[in-house]
DNA sequence: CAAGAGATCATCT
DNA sequence: GATGATCTCTTGA
């Protein structure tokens, strides 16, 4: 069943933890791809110096200030796209970065898009999973609670063992870089880094 | 295997 | 004008 907006409206860290084990579904003219979410990161608000919203309300961060359940897709290093899902109430700029997926459906399509057949390398990183699932600027601000082309499904799996570590690539964020807000499914072979 | 460089551009100063 | 919530490839031990 598709995850409703009320789920995304909760505390960002809680959403980041609970997204683990859920399924990201992407419907595209070329085919449907599905991946199990195995790694996430929480960006909790404007006071969090690692969060893009700490730069203030700008054209880029506008989506994060809006309603929960929308996709925040941004371009980084002139090369890659990254997918986040906006959390908490309207006006609270926070989001969860989807960092890695375990490929479940449409694996051949992912292999074609990624140019590799190594399954552990198809979606084990935020830039890689966006390539594998054809996610780019066109999906920025998409409503994942109501939309049909990009959403998250709960397939009713039991609770998972979760491991928390500091977030990746945010050394510039002062004391915020050490917050243990990166969450992984313990033992998963599909995370970006162990 | 680890370390380093390059890719390449939207966004903010 | 600088830089980044990344990834791949090359180099060298």
mmCIF file of C-alpha atoms (C1' of nucleotides) in Angstrom:
data_model
loop_
_atom_site.group_PDB
_atom_site.id
_atom_site.type_symbol
_atom_site.label_atom_id
_atom_site.label_comp_id
_atom_site.label_asym_id
_atom_site.label_seq_id
_atom_site.Cartn_x
_atom_site.Cartn_y
_atom_site.Cartn_z
ATOM 1 C CA UNK A 1 0.000 0.000 0.000
ATOM 2 C CA UNK A 2 1.130 3.510 -0.858
ATOM 3 C CA UNK A 3 2.489 5.480 2.088
ATOM 4 C CA UNK A 4 0.179 8.432 2.940
ATOM 5 C CA UNK A 5 1.086 12.032 3.679
ATOM 6 C CA UNK A 6 0.518 11.567 7.421
ATOM 7 C CA UNK A 7 3.557 9.261 7.512
ATOM 8 C CA UNK A 8 5.835 11.964 6.073
ATOM 9 C CA UNK A 9 4.384 14.603 8.397
ATOM 10 C CA UNK A 10 6.108 12.984 11.396
ATOM 11 C CA UNK A 11 9.463 13.831 12.980
ATOM 12 C CA UNK A 12 12.210 13.667 10.321
ATOM 13 C CA UNK A 13 14.429 11.204 12.164
ATOM 14 C CA UNK A 14 11.475 8.923 12.763
ATOM 15 C CA UNK A 15 10.561 9.047 9.056
ATOM 16 C CA UNK A 16 14.176 8.351 8.039
ATOM 17 C CA UNK A 17 14.264 5.243 10.256
ATOM 18 C CA UNK A 18 10.843 4.015 9.218
ATOM 19 C CA UNK A 19 11.524 4.372 5.491
ATOM 20 C CA UNK A 20 14.088 1.574 5.790
ATOM 21 C CA UNK A 21 12.595 -1.637 4.435
ATOM 22 C CA UNK A 22 9.934 0.218 2.416
ATOM 23 C CA UNK A 23 9.828 0.073 -1.380
ATOM 24 C CA UNK A 24 10.496 2.986 -3.718
ATOM 25 C CA UNK A 25 8.375 2.594 -6.864
ATOM 26 C CA UNK A 26 9.148 4.442 -10.101
ATOM 27 C CA UNK A 27 6.824 4.135 -13.102
ATOM 28 C CA UNK A 28 8.241 5.261 -16.427
ATOM 29 C CA UNK A 29 7.335 4.699 -20.104
ATOM 30 C CA UNK A 30 10.349 2.383 -20.379
ATOM 31 C CA UNK A 31 9.129 0.231 -17.495
ATOM 32 C CA UNK A 32 8.641 0.057 -13.755
ATOM 33 C CA UNK A 33 11.550 -0.137 -11.357
ATOM 34 C CA UNK A 34 11.275 -0.925 -7.648
ATOM 35 C CA UNK A 35 13.945 -0.846 -4.977
ATOM 36 C CA UNK A 36 13.904 -1.612 -1.262
ATOM 37 C CA UNK A 37 15.180 1.352 0.742
ATOM 38 C CA UNK A 38 18.258 0.240 2.712
ATOM 39 C CA UNK A 39 19.903 3.567 3.583
ATOM 40 C CA UNK A 40 18.613 7.074 4.441
ATOM 41 C CA UNK A 41 19.772 10.327 6.013
ATOM 42 C CA UNK A 42 17.790 12.919 7.998
ATOM 43 C CA UNK A 43 18.156 16.668 7.395
ATOM 44 C CA UNK A 44 16.117 18.136 10.186
ATOM 45 C CA UNK A 45 15.659 21.853 9.456
ATOM 46 C CA UNK A 46 17.177 25.318 8.853
ATOM 47 C CA UNK A 47 19.162 25.109 12.102
ATOM 48 C CA UNK A 48 20.909 21.949 10.834
ATOM 49 C CA UNK A 49 23.958 23.352 9.019
ATOM 50 C CA UNK A 50 24.173 20.235 6.844
ATOM 51 C CA UNK A 51 20.639 20.876 5.554
ATOM 52 C CA UNK A 52 20.286 22.895 2.355
ATOM 53 C CA UNK A 53 17.494 24.864 4.037
ATOM 54 C CA UNK A 54 20.086 26.369 6.400
ATOM 55 C CA UNK A 55 20.882 28.700 3.461
ATOM 56 C CA UNK A 56 17.411 30.148 3.825
ATOM 57 C CA UNK A 57 14.278 30.007 1.769
ATOM 58 C CA UNK A 58 15.441 30.161 -1.862
ATOM 59 C CA UNK A 59 14.201 28.914 -5.225
ATOM 60 C CA UNK A 60 16.042 25.638 -4.685
ATOM 61 C CA UNK A 61 14.936 24.992 -1.104
ATOM 62 C CA UNK A 62 11.347 26.175 -1.588
ATOM 63 C CA UNK A 63 10.044 22.602 -1.866
ATOM 64 C CA UNK A 64 11.431 21.720 1.568
ATOM 65 C CA UNK A 65 9.359 24.498 3.129
ATOM 66 C CA UNK A 66 6.200 23.080 1.594
ATOM 67 C CA UNK A 67 3.934 20.136 2.373
ATOM 68 C CA UNK A 68 5.358 16.767 3.484
ATOM 69 C CA UNK A 69 5.436 13.883 1.027
ATOM 70 C CA UNK A 70 6.837 15.882 -1.878
ATOM 71 C CA UNK A 71 10.076 15.013 -3.679
ATOM 72 C CA UNK A 72 13.049 17.382 -3.332
ATOM 73 C CA UNK A 73 15.381 16.538 -6.214
ATOM 74 C CA UNK A 74 18.589 18.527 -6.599
ATOM 75 C CA UNK A 75 21.639 18.475 -8.884
ATOM 76 C CA UNK A 76 25.063 18.105 -7.303
ATOM 77 C CA UNK A 77 28.701 18.322 -8.432
ATOM 78 C CA UNK A 78 27.497 19.201 -11.932
ATOM 79 C CA UNK A 79 26.861 15.494 -12.473
ATOM 80 C CA UNK A 80 24.329 13.724 -10.262
ATOM 81 C CA UNK A 81 20.773 14.007 -9.008
ATOM 82 C CA UNK A 82 19.748 13.205 -5.422
ATOM 83 C CA UNK A 83 16.271 12.298 -4.168
ATOM 84 C CA UNK A 84 14.801 13.495 -0.858
ATOM 85 C CA UNK A 85 11.307 13.305 0.563
ATOM 86 C CA UNK A 86 10.019 16.378 2.421
ATOM 87 C CA UNK A 87 8.963 15.792 6.033
ATOM 88 C CA UNK A 88 7.090 17.486 8.900
ATOM 89 C CA UNK A 89 4.501 20.233 8.709
ATOM 90 C CA UNK A 90 4.279 23.016 6.100
ATOM 91 C CA UNK A 91 6.866 25.686 6.891
ATOM 92 C CA UNK A 92 9.253 23.269 8.626
ATOM 93 C CA UNK A 93 12.053 22.789 6.074
ATOM 94 C CA UNK A 94 13.270 19.232 6.551
ATOM 95 C CA UNK A 95 13.700 16.123 4.412
ATOM 96 C CA UNK A 96 15.006 12.574 4.219
ATOM 97 C CA UNK A 97 17.686 11.751 1.635
ATOM 98 C CA UNK A 98 17.259 8.325 0.047
ATOM 99 C CA UNK A 99 20.829 7.017 -0.140
ATOM 100 C CA UNK A 100 20.640 3.415 -1.349
ATOM 101 C CA UNK A 101 18.256 0.782 -2.701
ATOM 102 C CA UNK A 102 18.289 -2.974 -3.062
ATOM 103 C CA UNK A 103 17.087 -3.610 -6.655
ATOM 104 C CA UNK A 104 13.824 -5.596 -6.629
ATOM 105 C CA UNK A 105 11.943 -5.116 -9.925
ATOM 106 C CA UNK A 106 13.032 -3.856 -13.339
ATOM 107 C CA UNK A 107 16.599 -4.927 -12.736
ATOM 108 C CA UNK A 108 17.374 -5.253 -16.459
ATOM 109 C CA UNK A 109 16.221 -1.671 -16.985
ATOM 110 C CA UNK A 110 18.405 -0.479 -14.110
ATOM 111 C CA UNK A 111 21.381 -2.330 -15.583
ATOM 112 C CA UNK A 112 20.793 -0.666 -18.928
ATOM 113 C CA UNK A 113 20.526 2.810 -17.401
ATOM 114 C CA UNK A 114 23.588 2.311 -15.220
ATOM 115 C CA UNK A 115 25.750 0.565 -17.796
ATOM 116 C CA UNK A 116 26.701 -2.248 -15.450
ATOM 117 C CA UNK A 117 25.334 -5.639 -14.464
ATOM 118 C CA UNK A 118 26.868 -5.664 -11.015
ATOM 119 C CA UNK A 119 23.725 -5.726 -8.901
ATOM 120 C CA UNK A 120 25.461 -4.440 -5.797
ATOM 121 C CA UNK A 121 26.502 -1.357 -7.736
ATOM 122 C CA UNK A 122 23.176 -0.454 -9.392
ATOM 123 C CA UNK A 123 21.635 1.773 -6.718
ATOM 124 C CA UNK A 124 24.109 1.790 -3.798
ATOM 125 C CA UNK A 125 24.386 5.568 -3.514
ATOM 126 C CA UNK A 126 22.147 8.639 -3.924
ATOM 127 C CA UNK A 127 23.456 9.550 -7.383
ATOM 128 C CA UNK A 128 23.415 5.959 -8.598
ATOM 129 C CA UNK A 129 19.838 5.237 -7.550
ATOM 130 C CA UNK A 130 18.583 8.332 -9.369
ATOM 131 C CA UNK A 131 20.267 7.132 -12.565
ATOM 132 C CA UNK A 132 18.912 3.596 -12.096
ATOM 133 C CA UNK A 133 15.356 4.897 -11.591
ATOM 134 C CA UNK A 134 15.438 7.805 -14.070
ATOM 135 C CA UNK A 135 14.894 10.468 -11.423
ATOM 136 C CA UNK A 136 15.860 14.033 -12.344
ATOM 137 C CA UNK A 137 14.690 17.658 -12.244
ATOM 138 C CA UNK A 138 11.359 16.677 -13.803
ATOM 139 C CA UNK A 139 10.377 14.958 -10.550
ATOM 140 C CA UNK A 140 11.328 17.833 -8.262
ATOM 141 C CA UNK A 141 8.272 18.832 -6.201
ATOM 142 C CA UNK A 142 6.352 15.719 -7.315
ATOM 143 C CA UNK A 143 3.733 14.660 -4.773
ATOM 144 C CA UNK A 144 4.778 11.192 -3.600
ATOM 145 C CA UNK A 145 1.685 10.789 -1.409
ATOM 146 C CA UNK A 146 -0.717 11.113 -4.351
ATOM 147 C CA UNK A 147 1.397 10.781 -7.502
ATOM 148 C CA UNK A 148 1.436 7.719 -9.713
ATOM 149 C CA UNK A 149 4.965 7.831 -11.148
ATOM 150 C CA UNK A 150 7.007 8.021 -7.949
ATOM 151 C CA UNK A 151 5.964 6.852 -4.508
ATOM 152 C CA UNK A 152 6.851 4.569 -1.590
ATOM 153 C CA UNK A 153 5.039 1.329 -0.740
ATOM 154 C CA UNK A 154 4.755 -0.468 2.562
ATOM 155 C CA UNK A 155 4.757 -4.192 1.847
ATOM 156 C CA UNK A 156 4.129 -5.080 5.470
ATOM 157 C CA UNK A 157 7.549 -6.395 6.403
ATOM 158 C CA UNK A 158 8.609 -6.878 10.025
ATOM 159 C CA UNK A 159 10.789 -4.323 11.885
ATOM 160 C CA UNK A 160 14.434 -4.225 10.864
ATOM 161 C CA UNK A 161 17.700 -3.997 12.693
ATOM 162 C CA UNK A 162 18.909 -0.452 12.132
ATOM 163 C CA UNK A 163 22.406 0.965 12.400
ATOM 164 C CA UNK A 164 23.053 4.719 12.744
ATOM 165 C CA UNK A 165 26.242 6.553 11.676
ATOM 166 C CA UNK A 166 27.237 10.183 10.977
ATOM 167 C CA UNK A 167 26.043 11.537 7.637
ATOM 168 C CA UNK A 168 28.255 11.330 4.542
ATOM 169 C CA UNK A 169 29.884 14.276 2.779
ATOM 170 C CA UNK A 170 28.919 17.009 5.251
ATOM 171 C CA UNK A 171 32.287 17.825 6.830
ATOM 172 C CA UNK A 172 31.581 21.521 6.258
ATOM 173 C CA UNK A 173 28.645 21.477 8.717
ATOM 174 C CA UNK A 174 30.516 22.210 11.954
ATOM 175 C CA UNK A 175 29.246 20.291 14.961
ATOM 176 C CA UNK A 176 26.271 19.074 12.918
ATOM 177 C CA UNK A 177 28.491 16.778 10.846
ATOM 178 C CA UNK A 178 28.766 14.351 13.759
ATOM 179 C CA UNK A 179 25.044 13.809 14.337
ATOM 180 C CA UNK A 180 24.241 10.091 13.892
ATOM 181 C CA UNK A 181 21.500 10.676 11.376
ATOM 182 C CA UNK A 182 22.471 8.237 8.624
ATOM 183 C CA UNK A 183 20.453 5.045 8.954
ATOM 184 C CA UNK A 184 21.165 1.650 7.368
ATOM 185 C CA UNK A 185 19.599 -1.782 7.447
ATOM 186 C CA UNK A 186 22.131 -3.749 9.469
ATOM 187 C CA UNK A 187 23.790 -6.377 7.329
ATOM 188 C CA UNK A 188 22.471 -5.148 3.977
ATOM 189 C CA UNK A 189 24.806 -5.767 1.053
ATOM 190 C CA UNK A 190 23.325 -2.850 -0.876
ATOM 191 C CA UNK A 191 24.352 0.213 1.176
ATOM 192 C CA UNK A 192 26.681 2.917 -0.194
ATOM 193 C CA UNK A 193 29.347 2.360 2.468
ATOM 194 C CA UNK A 194 29.492 -0.155 5.309
ATOM 195 C "C1'" DC B 1 43.437 -2.119 -2.092
ATOM 196 C "C1'" DA B 2 43.755 2.991 -1.113
ATOM 197 C "C1'" DA B 3 44.194 7.530 -2.523
ATOM 198 C "C1'" DG B 4 43.566 11.245 -5.737
ATOM 199 C "C1'" DA B 5 41.821 13.660 -9.601
ATOM 200 C "C1'" DG B 6 38.325 14.945 -12.802
ATOM 201 C "C1'" DA B 7 33.696 15.591 -14.391
ATOM 202 C "C1'" DT B 8 30.829 19.892 -14.937
ATOM 203 C "C1'" DC B 9 26.914 23.191 -13.483
ATOM 204 C "C1'" DA B 10 23.121 25.136 -10.492
ATOM 205 C "C1'" DT B 11 23.207 27.832 -6.737
ATOM 206 C "C1'" DC B 12 24.700 31.279 -3.696
ATOM 207 C "C1'" DT B 13 28.317 35.184 -2.439
ATOM 208 C "C1'" DG C 1 33.911 33.309 -8.473
ATOM 209 C "C1'" DA C 2 33.620 29.211 -5.349
ATOM 210 C "C1'" DT C 3 31.712 25.070 -4.100
ATOM 211 C "C1'" DG C 4 29.035 20.788 -3.356
ATOM 212 C "C1'" DA C 5 24.057 15.598 0.844
ATOM 213 C "C1'" DT C 6 28.814 11.977 -5.715
ATOM 214 C "C1'" DC C 7 30.892 8.568 -8.581
ATOM 215 C "C1'" DT C 8 34.279 6.523 -11.642
ATOM 216 C "C1'" DC C 9 38.582 5.915 -13.282
ATOM 217 C "C1'" DT C 10 43.591 5.915 -12.867
ATOM 218 C "C1'" DT C 11 47.686 5.360 -10.401
ATOM 219 C "C1'" DG C 12 50.784 3.140 -7.450
ATOM 220 C "C1'" DA C 13 52.024 0.100 -3.540
#
